[in-house]
Amino acid sequence: MNFYDLAVKHISGQASEEESTWLFARMEEHPEEREAFDELRKTWEAYEGFEQESHAEEDWQKLESRLQTAPRQGFLGRWRQLSVAASVILVAGISIGIWWNEYRWLDAEATAANLELELPDHSKIILKKGSRIRYKRNFEEHRDLELDGEAYFTVVRDPAHPFRVESEGTRTTVLGTAFDIRQGINGTSTEIRVTEGKVSFEGDNGASLILEKGMAAVYDRKSRELKTLEFGTQNTVSWYMQRLHFDNTPIHIVMEDIAHYYGVRIEHRLPANYCPLTGEYGSTGKQELVQILREVLELEIVVKEDTWIVTKGTCRPRN
């Protein structure tokens, strides 16, 4: 469901009970949407009778009809009142119509698989499965969007209109570049990795970093700490190409990259000198990969939904 579409349906009395319940539950989670809803409702109530689509001709017909039936006494004053009211209604209709077509938010969500999108400014986004973005309809003029989850961005350069991404207490500002943003599992941190160009990465504590190609940073919303971090392997940003590559890779990095790629949690206490891994696994399903790890790396793994628990490992690196 689209929040703004549903808000208008509710205010105009066209929403079902289920839709209204969803709407108010969502506003509890997103205070900024409650503010937008209240503003829209106030505008709607101030100009009661306005409809989403333009009905200027019908409004004028109603006005003429009301004038014809108005009492003769005080007719001039009545005319002035109704003229002003009609003008206000028409202006309100135009204003809300512009808002509806230009400024309302649009949503996109990757539900069943990664989702590739091209924005109105021709920038491209690949949303990781389970992630969501929202942006305004007039995106070419206001290149601001909100990200919940993880996405890889390839941004078209436009110095007159900076491209901004807000995600879990952070704002990333770019002109033209490519980068990956992801939120931590607990939802209190945001990481960014720049693969092309340069970006400004800012936390809601007011601190900011300028990051160039090959650099990475993380903002922890709990500690309000913004700092650089190791970029990691290419696997950390190549998930959107369905690529998971290992070349004699140490076991701890293997586990981190697999966990991120498949969106699972891996618990293990394997030593740093455990057998490394080599191979391409981007198109491998979860169950198939678990079996490969059991056979190739001699691991005993217990799978509990999205948590993989390594209970034992007997492989030793060959000399």
mmCIF file of N, CA and C in Angstrom, residues 43-121:
data_model
loop_
_atom_site.group_PDB
_atom_site.id
_atom_site.type_symbol
_atom_site.label_atom_id
_atom_site.label_comp_id
_atom_site.label_asym_id
_atom_site.label_seq_id
_atom_site.Cartn_x
_atom_site.Cartn_y
_atom_site.Cartn_z
ATOM 1 N N THR A 43 -5.699 20.737 5.436
ATOM 2 C CA THR A 43 -5.968 21.380 4.146
ATOM 3 C C THR A 43 -7.284 20.895 3.567
ATOM 4 N N TRP A 44 -7.504 19.603 3.675
ATOM 5 C CA TRP A 44 -8.729 19.004 3.143
ATOM 6 C C TRP A 44 -9.968 19.561 3.857
ATOM 7 N N GLU A 45 -9.888 19.635 5.189
ATOM 8 C CA GLU A 45 -11.022 20.109 5.976
ATOM 9 C C GLU A 45 -11.283 21.598 5.746
ATOM 10 N N ALA A 46 -10.201 22.359 5.506
ATOM 11 C CA ALA A 46 -10.362 23.790 5.280
ATOM 12 C C ALA A 46 -11.134 24.073 3.995
ATOM 13 N N TYR A 47 -10.997 23.164 3.039
ATOM 14 C CA TYR A 47 -11.680 23.328 1.756
ATOM 15 C C TYR A 47 -12.559 22.116 1.491
ATOM 16 N N GLU A 48 -13.480 21.881 2.397
ATOM 17 C CA GLU A 48 -14.340 20.696 2.318
ATOM 18 C C GLU A 48 -15.099 20.683 1.013
ATOM 19 N N GLY A 49 -15.146 19.547 0.399
ATOM 20 C CA GLY A 49 -15.843 19.407 -0.863
ATOM 21 C C GLY A 49 -14.899 19.285 -2.034
ATOM 22 N N PHE A 50 -13.619 19.598 -1.794
ATOM 23 C CA PHE A 50 -12.643 19.441 -2.874
ATOM 24 C C PHE A 50 -12.411 17.971 -3.178
ATOM 25 N N GLU A 51 -12.300 17.633 -4.478
ATOM 26 C CA GLU A 51 -12.025 16.269 -4.882
ATOM 27 C C GLU A 51 -10.657 16.205 -5.517
ATOM 28 N N GLN A 52 -10.081 14.997 -5.527
ATOM 29 C CA GLN A 52 -8.716 14.838 -6.027
ATOM 30 C C GLN A 52 -8.596 15.346 -7.458
ATOM 31 N N GLU A 53 -9.509 14.979 -8.337
ATOM 32 C CA GLU A 53 -9.440 15.400 -9.718
ATOM 33 C C GLU A 53 -10.077 16.785 -9.863
ATOM 34 N N SER A 54 -9.750 17.495 -10.932
ATOM 35 C CA SER A 54 -10.275 18.836 -11.147
ATOM 36 C C SER A 54 -11.731 18.767 -11.573
ATOM 37 N N HIS A 55 -12.573 19.503 -10.867
ATOM 38 C CA HIS A 55 -13.999 19.596 -11.209
ATOM 39 C C HIS A 55 -14.399 21.066 -11.216
ATOM 40 N N ALA A 56 -13.570 21.901 -11.842
ATOM 41 C CA ALA A 56 -13.801 23.339 -11.837
ATOM 42 C C ALA A 56 -15.156 23.691 -12.439
ATOM 43 N N GLU A 57 -15.491 23.053 -13.568
ATOM 44 C CA GLU A 57 -16.745 23.357 -14.238
ATOM 45 C C GLU A 57 -17.932 23.035 -13.342
ATOM 46 N N GLU A 58 -17.881 21.882 -12.669
ATOM 47 C CA GLU A 58 -18.966 21.498 -11.768
ATOM 48 C C GLU A 58 -19.064 22.472 -10.605
ATOM 49 N N ASP A 59 -17.903 22.907 -10.088
ATOM 50 C CA ASP A 59 -17.909 23.853 -8.972
ATOM 51 C C ASP A 59 -18.585 25.156 -9.359
ATOM 52 N N TRP A 60 -18.291 25.645 -10.565
ATOM 53 C CA TRP A 60 -18.910 26.905 -10.998
ATOM 54 C C TRP A 60 -20.413 26.727 -11.210
ATOM 55 N N GLN A 61 -20.821 25.565 -11.707
ATOM 56 C CA GLN A 61 -22.254 25.312 -11.874
ATOM 57 C C GLN A 61 -22.967 25.309 -10.533
ATOM 58 N N LYS A 62 -22.322 24.690 -9.528
ATOM 59 C CA LYS A 62 -22.902 24.682 -8.190
ATOM 60 C C LYS A 62 -23.006 26.099 -7.644
ATOM 61 N N LEU A 63 -21.986 26.906 -7.913
ATOM 62 C CA LEU A 63 -21.974 28.285 -7.457
ATOM 63 C C LEU A 63 -23.128 29.062 -8.071
ATOM 64 N N GLU A 64 -23.322 28.919 -9.389
ATOM 65 C CA GLU A 64 -24.402 29.624 -10.054
ATOM 66 C C GLU A 64 -25.753 29.205 -9.512
ATOM 67 N N SER A 65 -25.884 27.903 -9.258
ATOM 68 C CA SER A 65 -27.138 27.398 -8.719
ATOM 69 C C SER A 65 -27.433 27.996 -7.359
ATOM 70 N N ARG A 66 -26.412 28.090 -6.513
ATOM 71 C CA ARG A 66 -26.591 28.649 -5.182
ATOM 72 C C ARG A 66 -26.910 30.143 -5.269
ATOM 73 N N LEU A 67 -26.341 30.847 -6.233
ATOM 74 C CA LEU A 67 -26.618 32.272 -6.397
ATOM 75 C C LEU A 67 -28.053 32.516 -6.836
ATOM 76 N N GLN A 68 -28.556 31.630 -7.709
ATOM 77 C CA GLN A 68 -29.915 31.787 -8.200
ATOM 78 C C GLN A 68 -30.948 31.596 -7.098
ATOM 79 N N THR A 69 -30.624 30.762 -6.123
ATOM 80 C CA THR A 69 -31.574 30.482 -5.035
ATOM 81 C C THR A 69 -31.306 31.331 -3.805
ATOM 82 N N ALA A 70 -30.317 32.236 -3.855
ATOM 83 C CA ALA A 70 -30.001 33.069 -2.694
ATOM 84 C C ALA A 70 -31.084 34.112 -2.474
ATOM 85 N N PRO A 71 -31.390 34.472 -1.225
ATOM 86 C CA PRO A 71 -32.392 35.513 -0.917
ATOM 87 C C PRO A 71 -31.985 36.842 -1.533
ATOM 88 N N ARG A 72 -33.004 37.634 -1.973
ATOM 89 C CA ARG A 72 -32.703 38.923 -2.577
ATOM 90 C C ARG A 72 -32.034 39.859 -1.569
ATOM 91 N N GLN A 73 -32.499 39.805 -0.307
ATOM 92 C CA GLN A 73 -31.947 40.711 0.693
ATOM 93 C C GLN A 73 -30.474 40.349 0.943
ATOM 94 N N GLY A 74 -29.616 41.332 0.859
ATOM 95 C CA GLY A 74 -28.193 41.098 1.087
ATOM 96 C C GLY A 74 -27.558 40.307 -0.044
ATOM 97 N N PHE A 75 -28.137 40.423 -1.230
ATOM 98 C CA PHE A 75 -27.635 39.620 -2.344
ATOM 99 C C PHE A 75 -26.189 39.966 -2.679
ATOM 100 N N LEU A 76 -25.858 41.270 -2.658
ATOM 101 C CA LEU A 76 -24.520 41.683 -3.033
ATOM 102 C C LEU A 76 -23.482 41.100 -2.079
ATOM 103 N N GLY A 77 -23.806 41.152 -0.757
ATOM 104 C CA GLY A 77 -22.881 40.578 0.222
ATOM 105 C C GLY A 77 -22.755 39.079 0.038
ATOM 106 N N ARG A 78 -23.909 38.434 -0.241
ATOM 107 C CA ARG A 78 -23.896 36.985 -0.470
ATOM 108 C C ARG A 78 -23.037 36.640 -1.682
ATOM 109 N N TRP A 79 -23.176 37.442 -2.730
ATOM 110 C CA TRP A 79 -22.393 37.220 -3.950
ATOM 111 C C TRP A 79 -20.891 37.304 -3.657
ATOM 112 N N ARG A 80 -20.531 38.317 -2.900
ATOM 113 C CA ARG A 80 -19.117 38.481 -2.586
ATOM 114 C C ARG A 80 -18.590 37.303 -1.779
ATOM 115 N N GLN A 81 -19.379 36.865 -0.792
ATOM 116 C CA GLN A 81 -18.954 35.744 0.035
ATOM 117 C C GLN A 81 -18.746 34.482 -0.803
ATOM 118 N N LEU A 82 -19.740 34.204 -1.659
ATOM 119 C CA LEU A 82 -19.658 32.985 -2.470
ATOM 120 C C LEU A 82 -18.541 33.084 -3.511
ATOM 121 N N SER A 83 -18.323 34.292 -4.037
ATOM 122 C CA SER A 83 -17.247 34.457 -5.010
ATOM 123 C C SER A 83 -15.896 34.158 -4.373
ATOM 124 N N VAL A 84 -15.698 34.718 -3.170
ATOM 125 C CA VAL A 84 -14.458 34.463 -2.452
ATOM 126 C C VAL A 84 -14.312 32.991 -2.145
ATOM 127 N N ALA A 85 -15.407 32.348 -1.679
ATOM 128 C CA ALA A 85 -15.364 30.920 -1.349
ATOM 129 C C ALA A 85 -15.017 30.091 -2.573
ATOM 130 N N ALA A 86 -15.650 30.434 -3.710
ATOM 131 C CA ALA A 86 -15.385 29.679 -4.931
ATOM 132 C C ALA A 86 -13.933 29.846 -5.358
ATOM 133 N N SER A 87 -13.405 31.070 -5.236
ATOM 134 C CA SER A 87 -12.014 31.313 -5.610
ATOM 135 C C SER A 87 -11.070 30.513 -4.742
ATOM 136 N N VAL A 88 -11.368 30.487 -3.431
ATOM 137 C CA VAL A 88 -10.528 29.740 -2.508
ATOM 138 C C VAL A 88 -10.533 28.260 -2.846
ATOM 139 N N ILE A 89 -11.739 27.732 -3.157
ATOM 140 C CA ILE A 89 -11.849 26.313 -3.496
ATOM 141 C C ILE A 89 -11.029 25.988 -4.740
ATOM 142 N N LEU A 90 -11.127 26.870 -5.745
ATOM 143 C CA LEU A 90 -10.392 26.613 -6.980
ATOM 144 C C LEU A 90 -8.891 26.703 -6.752
ATOM 145 N N VAL A 91 -8.450 27.701 -6.001
ATOM 146 C CA VAL A 91 -7.024 27.826 -5.704
ATOM 147 C C VAL A 91 -6.542 26.627 -4.912
ATOM 148 N N ALA A 92 -7.365 26.207 -3.927
ATOM 149 C CA ALA A 92 -7.001 25.032 -3.130
ATOM 150 C C ALA A 92 -6.906 23.803 -4.010
ATOM 151 N N GLY A 93 -7.853 23.693 -4.958
ATOM 152 C CA GLY A 93 -7.836 22.540 -5.847
ATOM 153 C C GLY A 93 -6.578 22.484 -6.682
ATOM 154 N N ILE A 94 -6.185 23.658 -7.218
ATOM 155 C CA ILE A 94 -4.963 23.713 -8.010
ATOM 156 C C ILE A 94 -3.756 23.388 -7.154
ATOM 157 N N SER A 95 -3.699 23.967 -5.919
ATOM 158 C CA SER A 95 -2.547 23.757 -5.043
ATOM 159 C C SER A 95 -2.408 22.302 -4.648
ATOM 160 N N ILE A 96 -3.509 21.684 -4.224
ATOM 161 C CA ILE A 96 -3.444 20.294 -3.811
ATOM 162 C C ILE A 96 -3.179 19.401 -5.018
ATOM 163 N N GLY A 97 -3.719 19.803 -6.190
ATOM 164 C CA GLY A 97 -3.444 19.018 -7.388
ATOM 165 C C GLY A 97 -1.975 19.014 -7.733
ATOM 166 N N ILE A 98 -1.338 20.194 -7.605
ATOM 167 C CA ILE A 98 0.106 20.277 -7.848
ATOM 168 C C ILE A 98 0.839 19.416 -6.841
ATOM 169 N N TRP A 99 0.449 19.520 -5.559
ATOM 170 C CA TRP A 99 1.094 18.706 -4.520
ATOM 171 C C TRP A 99 0.946 17.224 -4.837
ATOM 172 N N TRP A 100 -0.258 16.828 -5.255
ATOM 173 C CA TRP A 100 -0.528 15.415 -5.503
ATOM 174 C C TRP A 100 0.341 14.874 -6.626
ATOM 175 N N ASN A 101 0.460 15.661 -7.703
ATOM 176 C CA ASN A 101 1.186 15.182 -8.877
ATOM 177 C C ASN A 101 2.696 15.349 -8.774
ATOM 178 N N GLU A 102 3.159 16.320 -7.971
ATOM 179 C CA GLU A 102 4.576 16.637 -7.965
ATOM 180 C C GLU A 102 5.307 16.236 -6.697
ATOM 181 N N TYR A 103 4.635 16.293 -5.543
ATOM 182 C CA TYR A 103 5.362 16.184 -4.292
ATOM 183 C C TYR A 103 5.053 14.938 -3.469
ATOM 184 N N ARG A 104 4.073 14.152 -3.833
ATOM 185 C CA ARG A 104 3.772 12.980 -3.030
ATOM 186 C C ARG A 104 4.889 11.940 -3.184
ATOM 187 N N TRP A 105 5.018 11.109 -2.167
ATOM 188 C CA TRP A 105 6.079 10.098 -2.157
ATOM 189 C C TRP A 105 5.665 8.856 -2.922
ATOM 190 N N LEU A 106 6.623 8.248 -3.579
ATOM 191 C CA LEU A 106 6.433 6.974 -4.251
ATOM 192 C C LEU A 106 7.281 5.936 -3.536
ATOM 193 N N ASP A 107 6.795 4.693 -3.494
ATOM 194 C CA ASP A 107 7.488 3.623 -2.783
ATOM 195 C C ASP A 107 7.884 2.512 -3.748
ATOM 196 N N ALA A 108 9.007 1.872 -3.448
ATOM 197 C CA ALA A 108 9.429 0.675 -4.186
ATOM 198 C C ALA A 108 10.032 -0.288 -3.173
ATOM 199 N N GLU A 109 9.672 -1.562 -3.289
ATOM 200 C CA GLU A 109 10.157 -2.561 -2.337
ATOM 201 C C GLU A 109 10.549 -3.833 -3.067
ATOM 202 N N ALA A 110 11.689 -4.394 -2.682
ATOM 203 C CA ALA A 110 12.154 -5.662 -3.250
ATOM 204 C C ALA A 110 11.634 -6.780 -2.349
ATOM 205 N N THR A 111 10.583 -7.428 -2.757
ATOM 206 C CA THR A 111 9.949 -8.428 -1.906
ATOM 207 C C THR A 111 10.460 -9.846 -2.162
ATOM 208 N N ALA A 112 10.363 -10.304 -3.387
ATOM 209 C CA ALA A 112 10.710 -11.697 -3.677
ATOM 210 C C ALA A 112 12.169 -11.888 -4.090
ATOM 211 N N ALA A 113 12.787 -10.815 -4.615
ATOM 212 C CA ALA A 113 14.170 -10.912 -5.100
ATOM 213 C C ALA A 113 14.755 -9.509 -5.196
ATOM 214 N N ASN A 114 16.045 -9.410 -5.548
ATOM 215 C CA ASN A 114 16.634 -8.090 -5.774
ATOM 216 C C ASN A 114 15.846 -7.368 -6.865
ATOM 217 N N LEU A 115 15.726 -6.056 -6.736
ATOM 218 C CA LEU A 115 14.909 -5.275 -7.662
ATOM 219 C C LEU A 115 15.745 -4.159 -8.279
ATOM 220 N N GLU A 116 15.796 -4.113 -9.612
ATOM 221 C CA GLU A 116 16.536 -3.072 -10.315
ATOM 222 C C GLU A 116 15.581 -1.967 -10.749
ATOM 223 N N LEU A 117 15.931 -0.716 -10.416
ATOM 224 C CA LEU A 117 15.075 0.422 -10.720
ATOM 225 C C LEU A 117 15.854 1.496 -11.459
ATOM 226 N N GLU A 118 15.156 2.232 -12.327
ATOM 227 C CA GLU A 118 15.718 3.436 -12.919
ATOM 228 C C GLU A 118 14.855 4.605 -12.480
ATOM 229 N N LEU A 119 15.469 5.579 -11.811
ATOM 230 C CA LEU A 119 14.745 6.724 -11.297
ATOM 231 C C LEU A 119 14.473 7.729 -12.409
ATOM 232 N N PRO A 120 13.582 8.703 -12.176
ATOM 233 C CA PRO A 120 13.261 9.689 -13.217
ATOM 234 C C PRO A 120 14.464 10.457 -13.745
ATOM 235 N N ASP A 121 15.551 10.589 -12.945
ATOM 236 C CA ASP A 121 16.747 11.295 -13.423
ATOM 237 C C ASP A 121 17.719 10.355 -14.132
#
